Coordinates of C-alpha atoms in Angstrom, one line a residue:
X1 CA -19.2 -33.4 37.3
X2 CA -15.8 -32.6 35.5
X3 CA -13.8 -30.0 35.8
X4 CA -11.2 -28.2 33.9
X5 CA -8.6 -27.0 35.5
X6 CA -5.5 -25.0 33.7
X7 CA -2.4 -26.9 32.9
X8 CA 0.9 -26.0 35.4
X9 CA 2.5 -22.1 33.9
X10 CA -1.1 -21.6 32.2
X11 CA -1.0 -17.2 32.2
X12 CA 2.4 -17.4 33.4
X13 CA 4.5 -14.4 32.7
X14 CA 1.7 -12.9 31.1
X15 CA 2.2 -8.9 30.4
X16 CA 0.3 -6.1 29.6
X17 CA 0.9 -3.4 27.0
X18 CA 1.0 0.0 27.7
X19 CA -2.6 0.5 25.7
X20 CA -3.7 -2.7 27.7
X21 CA -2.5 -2.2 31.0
X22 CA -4.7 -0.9 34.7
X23 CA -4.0 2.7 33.9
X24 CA -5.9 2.1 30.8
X25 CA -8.4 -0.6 31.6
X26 CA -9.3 2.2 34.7
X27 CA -9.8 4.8 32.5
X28 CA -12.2 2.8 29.9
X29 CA -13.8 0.9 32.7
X30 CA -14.5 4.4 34.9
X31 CA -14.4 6.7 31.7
X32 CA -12.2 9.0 34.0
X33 CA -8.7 10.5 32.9
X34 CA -5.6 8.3 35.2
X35 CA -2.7 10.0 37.1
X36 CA -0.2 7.1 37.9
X37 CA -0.2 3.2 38.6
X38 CA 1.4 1.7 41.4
X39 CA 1.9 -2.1 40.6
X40 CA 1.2 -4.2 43.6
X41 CA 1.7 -7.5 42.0
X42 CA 1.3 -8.9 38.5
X43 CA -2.2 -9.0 38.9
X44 CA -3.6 -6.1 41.2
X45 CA -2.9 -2.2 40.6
X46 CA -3.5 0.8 42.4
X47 CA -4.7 3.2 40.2
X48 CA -4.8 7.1 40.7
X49 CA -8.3 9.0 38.9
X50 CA -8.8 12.4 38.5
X51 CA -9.7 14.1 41.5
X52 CA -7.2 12.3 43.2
X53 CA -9.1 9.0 44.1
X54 CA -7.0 5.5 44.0
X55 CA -9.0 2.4 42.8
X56 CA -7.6 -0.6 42.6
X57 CA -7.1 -2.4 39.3
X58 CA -7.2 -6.0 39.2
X59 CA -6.3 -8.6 36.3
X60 CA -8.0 -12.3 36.0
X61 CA -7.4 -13.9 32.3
X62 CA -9.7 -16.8 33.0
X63 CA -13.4 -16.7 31.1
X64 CA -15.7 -15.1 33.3
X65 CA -13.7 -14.7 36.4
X66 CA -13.9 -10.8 36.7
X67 CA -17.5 -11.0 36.1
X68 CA -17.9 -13.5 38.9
X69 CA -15.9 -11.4 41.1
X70 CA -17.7 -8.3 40.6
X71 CA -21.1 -10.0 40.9
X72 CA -20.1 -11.4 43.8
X73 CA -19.4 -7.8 45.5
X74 CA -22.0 -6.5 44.6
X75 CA -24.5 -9.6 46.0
X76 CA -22.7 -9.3 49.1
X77 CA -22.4 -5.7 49.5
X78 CA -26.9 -5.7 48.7
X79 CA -27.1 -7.6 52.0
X80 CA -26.1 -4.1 53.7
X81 CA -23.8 -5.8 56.2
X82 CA -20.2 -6.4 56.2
X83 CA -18.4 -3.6 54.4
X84 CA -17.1 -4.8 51.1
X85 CA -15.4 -2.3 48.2
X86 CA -17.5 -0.4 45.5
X87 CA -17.5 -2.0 41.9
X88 CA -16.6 0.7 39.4
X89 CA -16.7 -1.5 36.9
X90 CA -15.3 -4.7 34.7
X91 CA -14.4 -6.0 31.2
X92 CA -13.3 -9.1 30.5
X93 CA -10.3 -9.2 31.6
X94 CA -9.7 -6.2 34.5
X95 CA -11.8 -5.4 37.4
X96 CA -11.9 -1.7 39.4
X97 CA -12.8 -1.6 43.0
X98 CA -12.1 1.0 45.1
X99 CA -9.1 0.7 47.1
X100 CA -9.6 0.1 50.9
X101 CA -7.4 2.0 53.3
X102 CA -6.1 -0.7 56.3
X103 CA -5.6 -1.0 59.8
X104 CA -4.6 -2.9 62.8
X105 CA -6.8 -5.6 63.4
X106 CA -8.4 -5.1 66.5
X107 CA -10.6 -7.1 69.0
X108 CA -13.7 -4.8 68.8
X109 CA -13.8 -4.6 64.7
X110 CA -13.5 -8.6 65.8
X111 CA -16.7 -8.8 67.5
X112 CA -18.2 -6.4 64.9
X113 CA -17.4 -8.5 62.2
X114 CA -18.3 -11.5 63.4
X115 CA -21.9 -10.1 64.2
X116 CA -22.0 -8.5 60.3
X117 CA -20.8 -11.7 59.0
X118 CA -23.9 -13.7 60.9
X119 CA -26.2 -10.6 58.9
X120 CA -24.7 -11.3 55.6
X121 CA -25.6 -15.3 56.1
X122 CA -29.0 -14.6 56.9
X123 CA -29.4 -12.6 54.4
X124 CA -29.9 -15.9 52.3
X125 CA -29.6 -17.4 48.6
X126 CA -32.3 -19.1 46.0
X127 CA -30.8 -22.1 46.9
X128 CA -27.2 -23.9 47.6
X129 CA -25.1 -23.4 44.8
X130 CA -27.4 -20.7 43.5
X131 CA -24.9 -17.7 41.6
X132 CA -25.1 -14.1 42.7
X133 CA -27.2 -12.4 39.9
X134 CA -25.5 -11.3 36.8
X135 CA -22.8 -13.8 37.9
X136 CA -21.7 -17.1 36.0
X137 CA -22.2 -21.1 36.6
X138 CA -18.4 -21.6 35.9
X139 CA -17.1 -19.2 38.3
X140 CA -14.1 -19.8 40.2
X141 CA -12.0 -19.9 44.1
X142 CA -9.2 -18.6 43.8
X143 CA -7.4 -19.5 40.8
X144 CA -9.5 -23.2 40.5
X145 CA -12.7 -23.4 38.3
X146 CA -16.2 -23.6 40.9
X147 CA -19.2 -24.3 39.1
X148 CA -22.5 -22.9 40.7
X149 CA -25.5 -25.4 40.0
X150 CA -28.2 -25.2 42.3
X151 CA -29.3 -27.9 44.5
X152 CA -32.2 -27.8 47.2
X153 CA -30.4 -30.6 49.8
X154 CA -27.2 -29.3 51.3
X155 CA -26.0 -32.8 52.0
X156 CA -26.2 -34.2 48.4
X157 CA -25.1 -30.7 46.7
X158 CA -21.7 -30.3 49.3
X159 CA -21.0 -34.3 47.7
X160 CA -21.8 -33.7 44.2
X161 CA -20.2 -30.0 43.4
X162 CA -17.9 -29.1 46.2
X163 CA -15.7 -32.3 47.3
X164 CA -16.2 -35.1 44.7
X165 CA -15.1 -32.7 41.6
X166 CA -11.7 -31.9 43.5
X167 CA -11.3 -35.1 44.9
X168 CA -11.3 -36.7 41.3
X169 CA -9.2 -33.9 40.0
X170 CA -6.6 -34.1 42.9
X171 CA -6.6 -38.0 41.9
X172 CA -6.1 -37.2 38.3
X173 CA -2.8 -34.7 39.3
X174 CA -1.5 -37.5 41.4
X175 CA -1.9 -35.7 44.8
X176 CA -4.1 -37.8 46.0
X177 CA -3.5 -41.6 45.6
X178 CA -6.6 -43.4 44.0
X179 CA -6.5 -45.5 46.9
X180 CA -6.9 -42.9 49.6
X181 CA -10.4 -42.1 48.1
X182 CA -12.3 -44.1 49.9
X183 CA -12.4 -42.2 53.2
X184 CA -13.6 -39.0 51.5
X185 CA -16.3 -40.6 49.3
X186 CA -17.3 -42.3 52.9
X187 CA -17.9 -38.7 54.3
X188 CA -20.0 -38.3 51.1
X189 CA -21.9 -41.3 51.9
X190 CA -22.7 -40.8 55.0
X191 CA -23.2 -36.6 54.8
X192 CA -26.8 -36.9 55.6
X193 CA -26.1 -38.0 59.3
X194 CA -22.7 -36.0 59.6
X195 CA -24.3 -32.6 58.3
X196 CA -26.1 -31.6 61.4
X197 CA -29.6 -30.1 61.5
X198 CA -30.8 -28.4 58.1
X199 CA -30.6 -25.0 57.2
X200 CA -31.9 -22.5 54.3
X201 CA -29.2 -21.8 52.1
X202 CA -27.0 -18.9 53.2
X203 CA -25.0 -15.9 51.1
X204 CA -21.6 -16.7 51.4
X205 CA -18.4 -14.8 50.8
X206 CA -17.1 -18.2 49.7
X207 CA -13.6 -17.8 50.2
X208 CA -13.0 -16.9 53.5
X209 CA -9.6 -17.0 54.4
X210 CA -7.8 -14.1 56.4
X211 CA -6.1 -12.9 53.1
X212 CA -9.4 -12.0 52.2
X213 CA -10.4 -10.2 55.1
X214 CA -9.3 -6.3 55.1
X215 CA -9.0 -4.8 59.1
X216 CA -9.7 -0.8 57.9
X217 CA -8.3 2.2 59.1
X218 CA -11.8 3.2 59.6
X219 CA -12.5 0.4 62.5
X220 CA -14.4 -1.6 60.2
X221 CA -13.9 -5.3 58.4
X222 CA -13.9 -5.6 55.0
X223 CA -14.6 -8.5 52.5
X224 CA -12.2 -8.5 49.3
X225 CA -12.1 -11.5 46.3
X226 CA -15.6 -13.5 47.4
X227 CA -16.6 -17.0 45.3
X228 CA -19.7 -16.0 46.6
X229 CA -22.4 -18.4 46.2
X230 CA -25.5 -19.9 48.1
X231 CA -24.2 -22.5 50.7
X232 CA -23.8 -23.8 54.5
X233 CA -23.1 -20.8 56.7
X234 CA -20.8 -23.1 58.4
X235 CA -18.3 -23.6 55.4
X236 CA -17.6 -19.7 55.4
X237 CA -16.8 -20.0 59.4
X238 CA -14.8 -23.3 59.1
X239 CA -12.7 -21.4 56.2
X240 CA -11.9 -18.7 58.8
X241 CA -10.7 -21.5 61.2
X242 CA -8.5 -23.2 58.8
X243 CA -6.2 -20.6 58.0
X244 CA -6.1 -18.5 60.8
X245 CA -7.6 -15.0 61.5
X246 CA -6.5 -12.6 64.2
X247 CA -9.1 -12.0 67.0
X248 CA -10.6 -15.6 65.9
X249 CA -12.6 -16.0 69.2
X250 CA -13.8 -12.8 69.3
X251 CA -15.4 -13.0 65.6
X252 CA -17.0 -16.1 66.6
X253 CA -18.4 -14.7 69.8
X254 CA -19.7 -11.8 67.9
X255 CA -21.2 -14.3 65.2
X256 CA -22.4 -16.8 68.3
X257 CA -24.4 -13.5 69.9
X258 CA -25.9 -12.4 67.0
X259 CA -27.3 -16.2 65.0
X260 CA -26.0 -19.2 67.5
X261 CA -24.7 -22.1 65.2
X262 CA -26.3 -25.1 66.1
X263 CA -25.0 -27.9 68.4
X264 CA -22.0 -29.7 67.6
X265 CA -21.0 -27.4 64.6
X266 CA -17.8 -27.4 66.1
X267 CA -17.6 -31.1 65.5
X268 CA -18.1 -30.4 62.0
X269 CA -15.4 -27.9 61.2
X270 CA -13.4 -30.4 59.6
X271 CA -16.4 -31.8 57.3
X272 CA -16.8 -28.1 55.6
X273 CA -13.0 -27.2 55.6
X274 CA -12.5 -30.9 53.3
X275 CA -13.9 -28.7 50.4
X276 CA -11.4 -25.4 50.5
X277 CA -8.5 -28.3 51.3
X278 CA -9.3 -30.3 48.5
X279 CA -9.4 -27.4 46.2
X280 CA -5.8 -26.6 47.7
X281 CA -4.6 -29.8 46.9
X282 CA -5.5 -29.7 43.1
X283 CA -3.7 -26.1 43.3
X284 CA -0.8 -26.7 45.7
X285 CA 0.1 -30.0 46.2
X286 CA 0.7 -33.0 48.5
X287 CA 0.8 -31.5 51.7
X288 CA -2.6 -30.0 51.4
X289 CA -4.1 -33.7 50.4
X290 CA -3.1 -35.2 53.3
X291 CA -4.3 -32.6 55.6
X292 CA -8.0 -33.0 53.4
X293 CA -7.6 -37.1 54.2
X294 CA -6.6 -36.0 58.2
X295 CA -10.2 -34.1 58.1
X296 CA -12.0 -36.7 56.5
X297 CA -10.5 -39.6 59.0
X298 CA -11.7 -36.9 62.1
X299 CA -14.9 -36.1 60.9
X300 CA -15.6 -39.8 60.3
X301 CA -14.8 -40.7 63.7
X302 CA -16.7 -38.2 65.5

């Protein structure tokens, strides 16, 4: 499988009109008059409604990528578990949450979390790579193109449509040296025996980094900007353990009480965290490829 990802400064400096901007993509979308914008970045907006409610406004110019976002809330938030923004609405081009109201992390939410999080897993998927209903095959992480095609054996799916297709792009952006392949398509060869007992196909957030984790003011964890798809639950936790989370052990004692992981998942944190790094390196660059080839030389030697 191919995939297309934008040329460097594709969207950059892009700019909305005033009759094209969040104030007026929130009043189309919610049909309510606006009060004031509060730009947040060039992409997200917090927008005031009438009545005084903020939502927040958020721009993606890629086909299909608000639509994928707002399916994915709204699969996730279903599952009744973790607390994750209401959908107002989306276009093509803007999508309106409402705006979540933060906090200090703290250890408790922690454990909380990491109990919800285990709920939203079980809470299942069709199948791995399955979309969230309503939600598109070419969907995206982050700003890099994910396509959702379903596939019934973790081990060959994980190969063929999470590491292989950013492998070959990193190669093909010169981050990866075509000679460094071969350890990563070893992991891929020999996934069968590295992945662990099987599991059904679990609802994942996707993306689960702590930028995408919200600690509220109202004591409770929230989940913002999912790829959300059917996969491992492991790949959501080993995610969280690449870039950090505050009150780490505590989420994963919370998870560990509520749905134990099976033995020796820890050894296989760095076979599920090759997929988010080799998606890094396509987007960011060198240092991110060799920290995807260090997790495929420790998984292979485990």
């Amino acid at each position: 499988m191919q995939l297309s990802f934008p040329s460097d400064g594709d969207n950059d400096g892009a700019s909305d009109s005033d009759s094209d901007g969040p104030g007026a993509a929130a009043a189309r979308i919610t049909g309510r008059a606006v009060h004031g914008e509060r730009r947040l970045s060039g992409s997200l907006a917090e927008v005031g409604l009438d009545g005084g409610q903020l939502v927040m406004v958020k721009r993606g110019d890629d086909p299909g990528a608000m639509q994928a976002e707002a399916a994915g809330l709204r699969w996730l938030a279903d599952a009744g578990t973790v607390r994750v923004p209401n959908v107002h609405g989306h276009d093509r081009r803007w999508l309106v949450t409402d705006v979540v109201e933060q906090g200090p992390p703290t250890a408790r939410t922690a454990m909380r979390f990491g109990r919800e999080l285990a709920a939203l897993h079980a809470a299942g998927a069709p199948a791995f790579g399955a979309p969230p209903p309503g939600g598109p095959v070419d969907a995206y992480i982050g700003l890099a193109p994910m396509r959702n095609v379903p596939g019934t054996d973790w081990p060959r799916w994980y190969a063929e449509h999470r590491v292989l297709p950013y492998l070959r792009a990193a190669v093909d952006r010169g981050t990866i040296r075509p000679a460094e392949t071969a350890v990563i398509e070893r992991i891929c060869a020999r996934l069968s025996e590295l992945a662990g007992p099987a599991e059904p196909p679990a609802r994942l957030h996707g993306d689960l980094w702590n930028g995408n984790v919200l600690w509220g003011a109202d004591g409770d964890a929230w989940l913002i900007d999912p790829a959300a798809h059917g996969g491992h639950r492991e790949t959501d936790l080993a995610m969280l353990q690449l870039f950090g989370c505050p009150h780490l052990a505590h989420v994963l004692d919370g998870y560990q009480q509520a749905a134990p992981l099976a033995d020796g998942w820890a050894d296989r944190v760095a076979l599920h965290q090759l997929f988010p790094l080799l998606v890094h390196a396509v987007l960011f660059g060198r240092s991110y490829a060799e920290q995807a080839l260090a997790v495929a030389r420790a998984a292979l030697a485990e």
